[in-house]
Coordinates of C-alpha atoms in Angstrom, one line a residue:
Chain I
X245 CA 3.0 -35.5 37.0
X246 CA 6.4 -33.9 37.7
X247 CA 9.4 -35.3 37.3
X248 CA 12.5 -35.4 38.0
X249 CA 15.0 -32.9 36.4
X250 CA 17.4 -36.3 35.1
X251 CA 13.8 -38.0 33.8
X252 CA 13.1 -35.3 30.8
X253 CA 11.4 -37.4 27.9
X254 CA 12.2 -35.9 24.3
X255 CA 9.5 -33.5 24.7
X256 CA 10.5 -32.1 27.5
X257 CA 13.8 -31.3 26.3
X258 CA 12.6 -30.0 22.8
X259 CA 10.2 -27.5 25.1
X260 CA 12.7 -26.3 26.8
X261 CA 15.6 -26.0 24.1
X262 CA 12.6 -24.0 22.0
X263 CA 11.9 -21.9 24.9
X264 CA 15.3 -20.4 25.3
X265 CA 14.4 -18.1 22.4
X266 CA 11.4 -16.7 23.5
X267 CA 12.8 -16.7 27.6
X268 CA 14.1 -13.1 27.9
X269 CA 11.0 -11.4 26.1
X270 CA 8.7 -14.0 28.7
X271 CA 10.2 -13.3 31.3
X272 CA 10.1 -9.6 30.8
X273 CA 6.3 -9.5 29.6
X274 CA 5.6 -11.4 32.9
X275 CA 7.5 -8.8 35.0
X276 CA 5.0 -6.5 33.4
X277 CA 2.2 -7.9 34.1
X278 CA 2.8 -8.3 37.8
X279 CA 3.5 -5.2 38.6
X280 CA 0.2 -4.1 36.7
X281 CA -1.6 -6.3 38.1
X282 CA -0.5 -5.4 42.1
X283 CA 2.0 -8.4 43.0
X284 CA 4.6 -7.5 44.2
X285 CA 8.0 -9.0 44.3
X286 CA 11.6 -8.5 45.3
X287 CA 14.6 -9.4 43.2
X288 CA 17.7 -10.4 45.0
X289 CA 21.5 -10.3 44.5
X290 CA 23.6 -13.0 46.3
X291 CA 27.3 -13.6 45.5
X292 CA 28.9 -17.1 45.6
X293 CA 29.2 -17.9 49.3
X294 CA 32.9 -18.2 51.0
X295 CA 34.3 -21.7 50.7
X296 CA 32.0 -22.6 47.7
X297 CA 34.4 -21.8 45.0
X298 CA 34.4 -25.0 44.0
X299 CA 30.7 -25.1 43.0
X300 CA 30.2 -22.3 40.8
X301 CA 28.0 -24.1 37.8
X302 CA 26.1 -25.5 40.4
X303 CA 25.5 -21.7 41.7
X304 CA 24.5 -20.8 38.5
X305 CA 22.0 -23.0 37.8
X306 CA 20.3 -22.1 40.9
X307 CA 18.0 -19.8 39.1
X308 CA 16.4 -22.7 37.7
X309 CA 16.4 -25.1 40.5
X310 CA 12.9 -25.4 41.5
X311 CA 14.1 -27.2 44.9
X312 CA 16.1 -24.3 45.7
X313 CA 13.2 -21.6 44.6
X314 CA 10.7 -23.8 46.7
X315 CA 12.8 -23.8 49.6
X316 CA 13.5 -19.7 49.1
X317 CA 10.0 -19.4 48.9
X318 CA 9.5 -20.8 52.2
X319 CA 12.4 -19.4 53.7
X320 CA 10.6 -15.8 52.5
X321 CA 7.1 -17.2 53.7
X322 CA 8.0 -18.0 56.9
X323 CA 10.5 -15.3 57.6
X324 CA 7.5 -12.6 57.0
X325 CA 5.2 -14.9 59.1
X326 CA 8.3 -14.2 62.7
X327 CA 8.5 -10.9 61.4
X328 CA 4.6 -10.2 61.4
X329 CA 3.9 -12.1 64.6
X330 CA 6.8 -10.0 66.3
X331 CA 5.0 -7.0 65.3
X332 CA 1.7 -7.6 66.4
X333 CA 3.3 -8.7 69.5
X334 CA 5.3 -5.4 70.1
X335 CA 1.6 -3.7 69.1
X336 CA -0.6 -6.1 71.2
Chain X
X147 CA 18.0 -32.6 -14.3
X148 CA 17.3 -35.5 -11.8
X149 CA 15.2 -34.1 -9.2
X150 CA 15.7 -37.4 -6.5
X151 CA 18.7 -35.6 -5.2
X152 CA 16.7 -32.2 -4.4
X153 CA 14.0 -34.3 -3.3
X154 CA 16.4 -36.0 -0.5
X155 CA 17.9 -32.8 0.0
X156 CA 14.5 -31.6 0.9
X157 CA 13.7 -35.0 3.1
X158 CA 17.3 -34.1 4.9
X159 CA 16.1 -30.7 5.6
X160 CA 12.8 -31.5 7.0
X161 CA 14.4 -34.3 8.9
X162 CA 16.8 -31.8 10.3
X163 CA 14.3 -29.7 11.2
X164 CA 11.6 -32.5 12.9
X165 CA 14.8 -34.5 14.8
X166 CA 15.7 -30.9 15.8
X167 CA 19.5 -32.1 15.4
X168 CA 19.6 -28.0 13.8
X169 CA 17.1 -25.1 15.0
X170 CA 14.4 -24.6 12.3
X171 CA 15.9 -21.8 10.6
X172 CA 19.6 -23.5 10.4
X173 CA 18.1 -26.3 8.9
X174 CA 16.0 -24.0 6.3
X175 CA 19.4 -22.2 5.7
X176 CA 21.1 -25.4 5.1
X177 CA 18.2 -26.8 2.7
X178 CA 18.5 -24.2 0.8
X179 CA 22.5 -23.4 0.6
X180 CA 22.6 -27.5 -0.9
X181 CA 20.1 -27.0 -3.1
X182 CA 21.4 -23.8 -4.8
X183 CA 25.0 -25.5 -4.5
X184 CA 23.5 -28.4 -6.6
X185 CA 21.6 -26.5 -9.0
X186 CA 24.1 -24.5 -10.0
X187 CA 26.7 -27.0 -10.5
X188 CA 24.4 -28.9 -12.3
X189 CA 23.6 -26.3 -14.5
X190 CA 19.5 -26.2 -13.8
X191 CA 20.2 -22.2 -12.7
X192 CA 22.7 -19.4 -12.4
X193 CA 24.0 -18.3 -9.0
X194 CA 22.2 -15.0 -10.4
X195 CA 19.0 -16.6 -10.8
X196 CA 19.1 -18.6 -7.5
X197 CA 19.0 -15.1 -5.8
X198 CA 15.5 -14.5 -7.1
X199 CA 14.0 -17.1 -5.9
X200 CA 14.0 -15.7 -2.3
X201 CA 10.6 -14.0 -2.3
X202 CA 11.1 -10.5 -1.8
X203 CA 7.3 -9.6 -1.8
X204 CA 6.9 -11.8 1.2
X205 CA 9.9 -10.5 2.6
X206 CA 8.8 -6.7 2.1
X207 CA 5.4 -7.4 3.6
X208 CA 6.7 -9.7 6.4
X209 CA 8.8 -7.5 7.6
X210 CA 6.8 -4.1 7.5
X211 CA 3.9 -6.0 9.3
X212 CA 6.2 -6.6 12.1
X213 CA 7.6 -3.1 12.0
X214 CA 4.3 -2.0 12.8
X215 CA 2.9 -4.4 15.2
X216 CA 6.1 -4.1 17.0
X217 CA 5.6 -0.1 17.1
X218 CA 2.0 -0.6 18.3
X219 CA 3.3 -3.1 20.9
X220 CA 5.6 -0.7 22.3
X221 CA 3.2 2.1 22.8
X222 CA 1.0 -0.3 25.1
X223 CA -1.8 -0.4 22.8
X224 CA -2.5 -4.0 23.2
X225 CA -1.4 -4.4 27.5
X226 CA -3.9 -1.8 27.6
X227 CA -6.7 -3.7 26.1
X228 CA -5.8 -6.9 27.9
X229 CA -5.6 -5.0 31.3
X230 CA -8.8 -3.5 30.6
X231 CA -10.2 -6.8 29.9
X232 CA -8.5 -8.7 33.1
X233 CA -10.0 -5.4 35.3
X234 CA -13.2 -6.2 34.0
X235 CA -14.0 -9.8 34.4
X236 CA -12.2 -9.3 37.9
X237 CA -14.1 -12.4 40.6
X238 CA -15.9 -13.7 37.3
X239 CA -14.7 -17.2 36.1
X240 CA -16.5 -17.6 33.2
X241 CA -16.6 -13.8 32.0
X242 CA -12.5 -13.9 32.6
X243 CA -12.4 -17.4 30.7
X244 CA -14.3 -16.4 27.8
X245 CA -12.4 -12.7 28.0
X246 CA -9.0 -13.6 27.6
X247 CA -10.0 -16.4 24.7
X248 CA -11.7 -14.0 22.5
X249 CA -8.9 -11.7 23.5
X250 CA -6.0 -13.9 22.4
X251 CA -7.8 -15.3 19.1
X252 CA -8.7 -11.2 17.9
X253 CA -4.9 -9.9 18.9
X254 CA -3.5 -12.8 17.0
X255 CA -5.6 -11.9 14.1
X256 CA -3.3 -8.7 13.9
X257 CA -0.4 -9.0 16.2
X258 CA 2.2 -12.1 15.5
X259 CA 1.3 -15.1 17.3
X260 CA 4.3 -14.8 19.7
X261 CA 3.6 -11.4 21.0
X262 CA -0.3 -12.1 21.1
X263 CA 0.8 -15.4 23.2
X264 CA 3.3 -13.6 25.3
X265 CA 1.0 -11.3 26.7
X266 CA -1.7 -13.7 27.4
X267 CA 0.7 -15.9 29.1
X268 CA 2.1 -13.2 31.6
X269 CA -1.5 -12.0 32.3
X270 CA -2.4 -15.6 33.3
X271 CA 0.5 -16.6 35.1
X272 CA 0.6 -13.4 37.0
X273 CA -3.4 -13.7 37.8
X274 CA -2.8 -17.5 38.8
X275 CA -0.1 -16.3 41.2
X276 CA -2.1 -13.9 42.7
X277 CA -5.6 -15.9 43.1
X278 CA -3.1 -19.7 43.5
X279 CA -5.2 -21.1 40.8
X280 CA -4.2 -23.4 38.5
X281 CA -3.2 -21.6 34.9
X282 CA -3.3 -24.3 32.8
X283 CA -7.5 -24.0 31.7
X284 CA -6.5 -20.4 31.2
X285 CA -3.1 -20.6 29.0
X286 CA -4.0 -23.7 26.9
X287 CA -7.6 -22.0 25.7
X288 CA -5.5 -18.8 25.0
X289 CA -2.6 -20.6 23.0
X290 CA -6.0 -22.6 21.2
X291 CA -7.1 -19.8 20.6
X292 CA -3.9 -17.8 19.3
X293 CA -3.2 -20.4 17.0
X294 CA -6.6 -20.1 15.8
X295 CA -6.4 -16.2 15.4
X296 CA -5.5 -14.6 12.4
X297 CA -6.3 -17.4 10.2
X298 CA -8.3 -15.7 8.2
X299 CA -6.6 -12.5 7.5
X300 CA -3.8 -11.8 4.8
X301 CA -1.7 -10.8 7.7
X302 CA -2.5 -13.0 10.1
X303 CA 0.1 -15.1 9.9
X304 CA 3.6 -16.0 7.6
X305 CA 1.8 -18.6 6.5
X306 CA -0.9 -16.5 4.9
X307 CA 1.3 -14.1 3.7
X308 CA 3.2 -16.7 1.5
X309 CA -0.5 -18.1 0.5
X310 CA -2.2 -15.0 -0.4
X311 CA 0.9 -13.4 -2.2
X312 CA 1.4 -16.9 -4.6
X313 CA -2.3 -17.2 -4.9
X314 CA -3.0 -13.7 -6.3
X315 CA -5.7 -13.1 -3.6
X316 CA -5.6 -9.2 -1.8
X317 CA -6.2 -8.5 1.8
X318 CA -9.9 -7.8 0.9
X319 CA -10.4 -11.3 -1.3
X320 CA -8.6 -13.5 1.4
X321 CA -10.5 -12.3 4.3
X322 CA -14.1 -12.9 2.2
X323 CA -12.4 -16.4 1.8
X324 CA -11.4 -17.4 5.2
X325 CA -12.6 -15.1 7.6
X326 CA -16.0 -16.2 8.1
X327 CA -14.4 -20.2 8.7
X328 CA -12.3 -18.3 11.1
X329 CA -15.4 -16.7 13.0
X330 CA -17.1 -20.1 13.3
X331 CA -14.0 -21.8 14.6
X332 CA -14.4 -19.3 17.3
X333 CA -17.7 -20.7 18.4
X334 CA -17.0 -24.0 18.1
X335 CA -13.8 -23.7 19.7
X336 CA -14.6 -21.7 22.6
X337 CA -17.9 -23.8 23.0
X338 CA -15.3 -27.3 22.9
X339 CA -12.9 -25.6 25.7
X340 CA -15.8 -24.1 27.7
X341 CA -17.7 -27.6 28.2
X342 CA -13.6 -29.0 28.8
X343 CA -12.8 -26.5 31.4
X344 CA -16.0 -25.2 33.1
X345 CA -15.3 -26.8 36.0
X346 CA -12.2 -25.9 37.1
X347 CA -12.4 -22.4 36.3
X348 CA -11.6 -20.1 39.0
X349 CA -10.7 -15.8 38.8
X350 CA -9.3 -13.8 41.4
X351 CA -10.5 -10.5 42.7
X352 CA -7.4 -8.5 42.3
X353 CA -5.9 -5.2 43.5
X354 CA -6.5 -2.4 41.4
X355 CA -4.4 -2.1 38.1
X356 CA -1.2 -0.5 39.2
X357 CA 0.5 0.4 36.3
X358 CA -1.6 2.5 34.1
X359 CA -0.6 2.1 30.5
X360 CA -0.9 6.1 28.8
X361 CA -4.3 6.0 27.1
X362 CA -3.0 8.6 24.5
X363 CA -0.1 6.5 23.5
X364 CA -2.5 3.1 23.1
X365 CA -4.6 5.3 21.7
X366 CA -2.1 6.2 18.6
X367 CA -0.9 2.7 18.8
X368 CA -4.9 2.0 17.9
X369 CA -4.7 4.4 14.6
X370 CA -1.5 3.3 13.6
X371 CA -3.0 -0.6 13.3
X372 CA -5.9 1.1 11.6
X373 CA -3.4 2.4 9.6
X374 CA -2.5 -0.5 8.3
X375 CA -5.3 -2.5 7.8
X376 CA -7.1 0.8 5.4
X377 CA -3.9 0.8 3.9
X378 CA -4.1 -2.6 3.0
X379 CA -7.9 -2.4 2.2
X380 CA -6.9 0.7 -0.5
X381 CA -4.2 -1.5 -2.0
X382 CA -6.5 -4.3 -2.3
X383 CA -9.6 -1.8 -4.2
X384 CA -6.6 -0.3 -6.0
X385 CA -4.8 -3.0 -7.4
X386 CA -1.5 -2.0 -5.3
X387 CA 0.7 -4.3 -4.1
X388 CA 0.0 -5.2 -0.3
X389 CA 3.6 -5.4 0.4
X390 CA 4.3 -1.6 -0.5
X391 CA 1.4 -0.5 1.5
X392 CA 2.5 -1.9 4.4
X393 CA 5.7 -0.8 3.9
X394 CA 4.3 2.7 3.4
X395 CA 2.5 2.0 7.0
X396 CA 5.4 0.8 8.7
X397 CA 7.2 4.1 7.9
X398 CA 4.4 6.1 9.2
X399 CA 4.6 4.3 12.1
X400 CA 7.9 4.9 12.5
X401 CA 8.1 8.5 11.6
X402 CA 5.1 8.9 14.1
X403 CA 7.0 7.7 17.2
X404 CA 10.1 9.6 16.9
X405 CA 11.9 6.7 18.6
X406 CA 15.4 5.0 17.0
X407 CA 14.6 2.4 14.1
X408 CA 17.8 0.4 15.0
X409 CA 15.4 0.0 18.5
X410 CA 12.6 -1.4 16.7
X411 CA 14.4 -3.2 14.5
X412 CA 16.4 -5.0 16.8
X413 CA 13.0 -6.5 18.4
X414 CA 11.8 -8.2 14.7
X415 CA 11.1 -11.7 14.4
X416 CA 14.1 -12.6 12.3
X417 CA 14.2 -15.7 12.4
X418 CA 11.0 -16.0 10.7
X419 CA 12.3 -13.7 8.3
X420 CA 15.5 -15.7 7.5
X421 CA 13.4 -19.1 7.5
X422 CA 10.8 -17.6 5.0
X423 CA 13.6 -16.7 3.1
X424 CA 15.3 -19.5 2.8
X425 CA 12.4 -22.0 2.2
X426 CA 10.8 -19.7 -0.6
X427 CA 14.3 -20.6 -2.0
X428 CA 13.7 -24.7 -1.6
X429 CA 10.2 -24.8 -3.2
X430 CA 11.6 -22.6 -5.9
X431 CA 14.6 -25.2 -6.5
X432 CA 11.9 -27.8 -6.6
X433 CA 9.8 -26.6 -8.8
X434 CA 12.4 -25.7 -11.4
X435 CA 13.6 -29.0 -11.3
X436 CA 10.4 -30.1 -11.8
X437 CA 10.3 -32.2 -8.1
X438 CA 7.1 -31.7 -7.2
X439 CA 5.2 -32.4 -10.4
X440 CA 4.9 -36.1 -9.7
X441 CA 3.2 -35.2 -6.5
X442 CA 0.7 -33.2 -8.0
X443 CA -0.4 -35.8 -10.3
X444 CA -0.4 -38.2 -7.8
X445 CA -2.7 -36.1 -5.5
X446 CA -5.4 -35.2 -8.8
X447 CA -5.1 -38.8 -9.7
X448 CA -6.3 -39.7 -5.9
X449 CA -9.4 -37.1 -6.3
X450 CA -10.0 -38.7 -9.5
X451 CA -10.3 -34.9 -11.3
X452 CA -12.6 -33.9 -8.6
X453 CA -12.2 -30.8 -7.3
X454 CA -14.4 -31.7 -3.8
X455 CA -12.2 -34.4 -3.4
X456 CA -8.8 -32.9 -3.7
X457 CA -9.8 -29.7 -2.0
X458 CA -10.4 -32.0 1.4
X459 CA -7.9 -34.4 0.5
X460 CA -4.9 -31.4 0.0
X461 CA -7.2 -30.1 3.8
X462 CA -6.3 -32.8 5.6
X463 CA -2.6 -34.0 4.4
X464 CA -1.7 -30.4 5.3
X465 CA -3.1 -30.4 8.2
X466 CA -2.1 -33.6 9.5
X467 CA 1.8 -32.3 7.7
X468 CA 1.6 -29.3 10.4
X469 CA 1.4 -31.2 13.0
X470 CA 4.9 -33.0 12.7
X471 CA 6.6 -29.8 10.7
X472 CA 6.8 -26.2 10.9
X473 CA 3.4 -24.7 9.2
X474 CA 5.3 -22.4 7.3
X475 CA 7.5 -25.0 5.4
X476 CA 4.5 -27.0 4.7
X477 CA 2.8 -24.4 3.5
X478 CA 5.3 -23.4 0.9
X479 CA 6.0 -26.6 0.1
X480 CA 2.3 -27.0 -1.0
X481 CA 2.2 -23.9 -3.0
X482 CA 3.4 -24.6 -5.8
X483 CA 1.9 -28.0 -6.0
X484 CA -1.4 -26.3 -6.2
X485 CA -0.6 -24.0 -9.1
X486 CA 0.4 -27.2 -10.8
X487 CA -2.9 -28.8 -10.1
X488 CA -4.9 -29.5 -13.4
X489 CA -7.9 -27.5 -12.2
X490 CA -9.0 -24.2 -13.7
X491 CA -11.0 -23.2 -10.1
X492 CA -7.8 -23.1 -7.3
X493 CA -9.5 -20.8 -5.2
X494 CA -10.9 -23.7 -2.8
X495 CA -7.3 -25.6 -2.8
X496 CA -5.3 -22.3 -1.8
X497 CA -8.1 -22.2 0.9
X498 CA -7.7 -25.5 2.1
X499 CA -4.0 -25.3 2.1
X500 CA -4.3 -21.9 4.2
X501 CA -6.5 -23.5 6.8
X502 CA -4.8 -26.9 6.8
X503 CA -1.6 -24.8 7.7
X504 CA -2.7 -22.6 10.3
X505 CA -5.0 -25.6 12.1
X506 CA -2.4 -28.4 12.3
X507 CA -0.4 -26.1 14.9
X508 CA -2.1 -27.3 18.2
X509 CA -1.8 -31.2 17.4
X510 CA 0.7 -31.8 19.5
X511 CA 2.8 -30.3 22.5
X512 CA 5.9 -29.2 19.8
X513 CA 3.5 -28.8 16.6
X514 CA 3.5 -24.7 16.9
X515 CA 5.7 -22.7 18.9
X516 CA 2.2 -21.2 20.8
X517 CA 2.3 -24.4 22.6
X518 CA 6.3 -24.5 23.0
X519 CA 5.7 -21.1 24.7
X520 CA 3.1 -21.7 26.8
X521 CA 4.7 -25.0 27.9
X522 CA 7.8 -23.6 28.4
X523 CA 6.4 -20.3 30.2
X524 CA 4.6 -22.5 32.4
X525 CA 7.7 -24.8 33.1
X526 CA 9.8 -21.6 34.1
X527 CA 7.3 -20.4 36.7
X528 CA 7.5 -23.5 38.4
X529 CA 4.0 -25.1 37.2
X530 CA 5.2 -28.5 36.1
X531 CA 3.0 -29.9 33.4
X532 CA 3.7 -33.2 31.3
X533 CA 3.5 -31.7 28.0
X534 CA 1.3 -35.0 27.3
X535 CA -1.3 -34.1 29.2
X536 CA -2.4 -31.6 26.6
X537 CA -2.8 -33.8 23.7
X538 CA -6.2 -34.9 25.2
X539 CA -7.8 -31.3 24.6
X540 CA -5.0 -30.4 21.3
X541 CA -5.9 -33.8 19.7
X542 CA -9.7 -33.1 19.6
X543 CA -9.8 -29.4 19.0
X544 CA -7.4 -30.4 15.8
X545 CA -10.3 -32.7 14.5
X546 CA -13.0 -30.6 15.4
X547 CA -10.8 -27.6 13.2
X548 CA -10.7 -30.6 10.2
X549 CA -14.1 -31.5 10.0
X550 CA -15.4 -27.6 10.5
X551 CA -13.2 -26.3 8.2
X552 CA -14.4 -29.5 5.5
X553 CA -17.6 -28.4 5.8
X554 CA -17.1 -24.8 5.5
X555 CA -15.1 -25.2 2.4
X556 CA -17.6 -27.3 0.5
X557 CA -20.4 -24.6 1.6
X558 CA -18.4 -21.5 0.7
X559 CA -17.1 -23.1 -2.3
X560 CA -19.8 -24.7 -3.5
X561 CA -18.3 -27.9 -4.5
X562 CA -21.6 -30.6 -2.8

């Protein structure tokens, strides 16, 4: 069941505090992988928007805000869905 | 000497280390740094002699191991099998299942548990992405099954290093003791996870492999491990020490890839090295205070001078101790408890504390840092899974391990 990012038990939090060490090599082992294995994916640069200076840790932490990734990923999903529908339309 | 106070010195550092108030090696470092502080204030050692106790022969062979397997990493040897084993179960659940199991259990018998786990992890997530199947059969056989690997090889784990090296036996004797258990664990295992997970199973039919790892460089990557393990087969037949032929291996290695050191180097495990370190130092405080004595004639006492008995009773403490603490601190913490063991015959104990060790790791979510890292892997690609949920395949497969490994024992021992 998921739960809430404020709702961690103790094990949760242990996980994730012993994770952090073993994060960066993950994270790049997994890169790997993808691209061997024909996923591909896109990485991204955004700086902090104008008139959110005021929220910068909460920027930060968007990375690991699945809300925000989810909502990204949708964004992504349904941008490619106009774009392919335009094209088939300009080739139709 | 009154050994209560390094005995609650030793409670405060496992404490540490359980609550996880410190990280592991912190705590190990602290442990240690009070202990020596008492003992030479006390008088039971010199600053001179506390320094010895760190177990450089573990150390040396710890260290070269990791040198090597990090070179052979590097050079793809290992992505190359794994791809080669993803490309061929491709659109066959059960082949791909069964694949990546064996897979994970047979690197970890070479490579470090946390490489061996890494890769299986990215291969899984990345094929569950791409097929938008659920990677949690997958990942928890593979972490199972890493934790499993390696058991029965000298250098298979820290664990077994510290064993082998404190109980005399060579790469060649340890593997004639525990590798056979380690092969059957296999098929009871994989049997146990098959019959758990045969349902869901699922495997995607992928694009071809993109990125081709160099055949000739997984290729050297292939010698160099064969490198190592002749060299460590020679030292064994020879009466060498395993730690200097690894050591010789490692610098092959390195010579042979022309790349920096300082690059290779910087990717060791050393935090496993500095925790070794430091806890070789804590059992060697407590047994020259004389700590653990009491223990050891408390534990004969229990088997009533029976060997049988305190071979499966010394199998299941430890095992049941490495599911609430680090393996390697229990495992060092036991060693010297078995060389003061009244029995002539320690072969079987030394066993039973090896497998104990290595086996308690799956019991719960946080017992190994397989789990941690498949959990955690899982977490940070978005899969969420309550780290409880696991404890109804970890729990089982833990007793299944026990009552294997028992019966193993008191066949290969002959102690019925």
């Amino acid at each position: 069941m998921v739960k809430e990012e404020g709702e961690k038990g103790f094990l949760e939090r242990v996980i994730e505090r012993r994770f952090k060490t073993y994060e960066e090599k993950c994270v790049e082992e997994i890169e790997f992988a993808e691209e061997a294995l024909g996923k591909p994916h896109v990485m991204i640069s955004i700086a902090l928007p104008e008139g959110c200076e005021g929220l910068v840790e909460e920027f930060r932490r968007l990375p690991e805000d699945e809300e925000f990734i989810n909502e990204v990923r949708n964004l992504v999903r349904r941008y490619l869905e106009r774009k392919a529908a335009k094209l088939k339309a300009k080739q139709g | 000497m009154e050994p209560t106070r390094y005995l609650l010195i030793y409670a405060l550092t496992v404490l540490l280390m359980v609550s996880e108030l410190l990280p592991l090696t912190l705590s190990a470092l602290v442990g240690a740094a009070l202990m020596v502080l008492f003992g030479v204030a006390e008088g039971a050692f010199t600053y001179e002699e506390a320094l010895r106790f760190i177990d450089l022969d573990l150390i040396a062979l710890l260290v070269a191991v990791m040198i090597v397997v990090e070179v052979v990493d590097r050079l793809g040897t290992f992505r190359y099998v794994a791809f080669n084993v993803v490309k061929r179960t491709m659109g066959r659940p059960h082949a791909l299942f069964t694949a990546l199991s064996l897979f994970s259990a047979l690197t970890s018998l070479l490579l470090s548990d946390e490489a061996a786990i890494l890769l299986a992890i990215a291969i899984i997530v990345s094929i569950s992405r791409i097929g938008g199947l659920d990677p949690l059969p997958l990942s928890l056989a593979s972490a199972i099954m890493v934790n499993l690997g390696g058991t029965g090889s000298l250098i298979g784990s820290v664990v077994n290093m510290a064993l082998g090296l404190r109980a005399g036996f060579d790469f060649v004797k340890f593997a004639s003791y525990l590798l056979p258990c380690e092969f059957m664990l296999y098929a009871v295992t994989m049997a146990f996870l098959y019959a758990r997970y045969r349902a869901s199973l699922a495997a995607p039919v992928m694009a071809e492999l993109r990125v081709e790892v160099s055949r000739r460089e997984a290729l050297k990557g292939g010698l160099l491990l064969a490198l190592l393990l002749a060299s460590l087969i020679a030292a064994s037949l020879l009466g060498f020490p395993e730690s200097g032929a690894a050591l010789a291996a490692a610098l092959v290695a390195l010579a042979a890839t022309g790349w920096e050191p300082a690059e290779v180097f910087r990717r060791l495990d050393w935090d496993t090295v500095f925790f070794a370190g430091a806890f070789t130092v804590i059992t060697e405080v407590l047994t020259r205070v004389r700590a653990l004595e009491g223990f050891a004639e408390f534990t004969a006492s229990v088997a009533g001078g029976s060997l049988t008995l305190a071979t499966i009773f010394l199998l299941t403490i430890v095992t049941l101790a490495s599911i609430f603490v680090e393996n390697l601190a229990v495992a060092l913490t036991f060693a010297p408890v078995v060389e003061l063991f009244p029995f002539p015959r320690k072969e079987p104990l030394w066993a039973a504390v090896a497998l104990g060790a290595n086996l308690g790791g799956v019991g719960l979510p946080i017992s190994s840092f397989v789990i941690v890292m498949t959990l955690g892997a899982l977490r940070r690609e978005g899969y969420n899974i309550d780290p409880w949920s696991i404890v109804r395949v970890s729990i089982p497969t833990t007793l299944l391990w026990l009552g294997f490994s028992a019966i193993y024992l008191l066949l290969r021992f002959n102690l019925l």
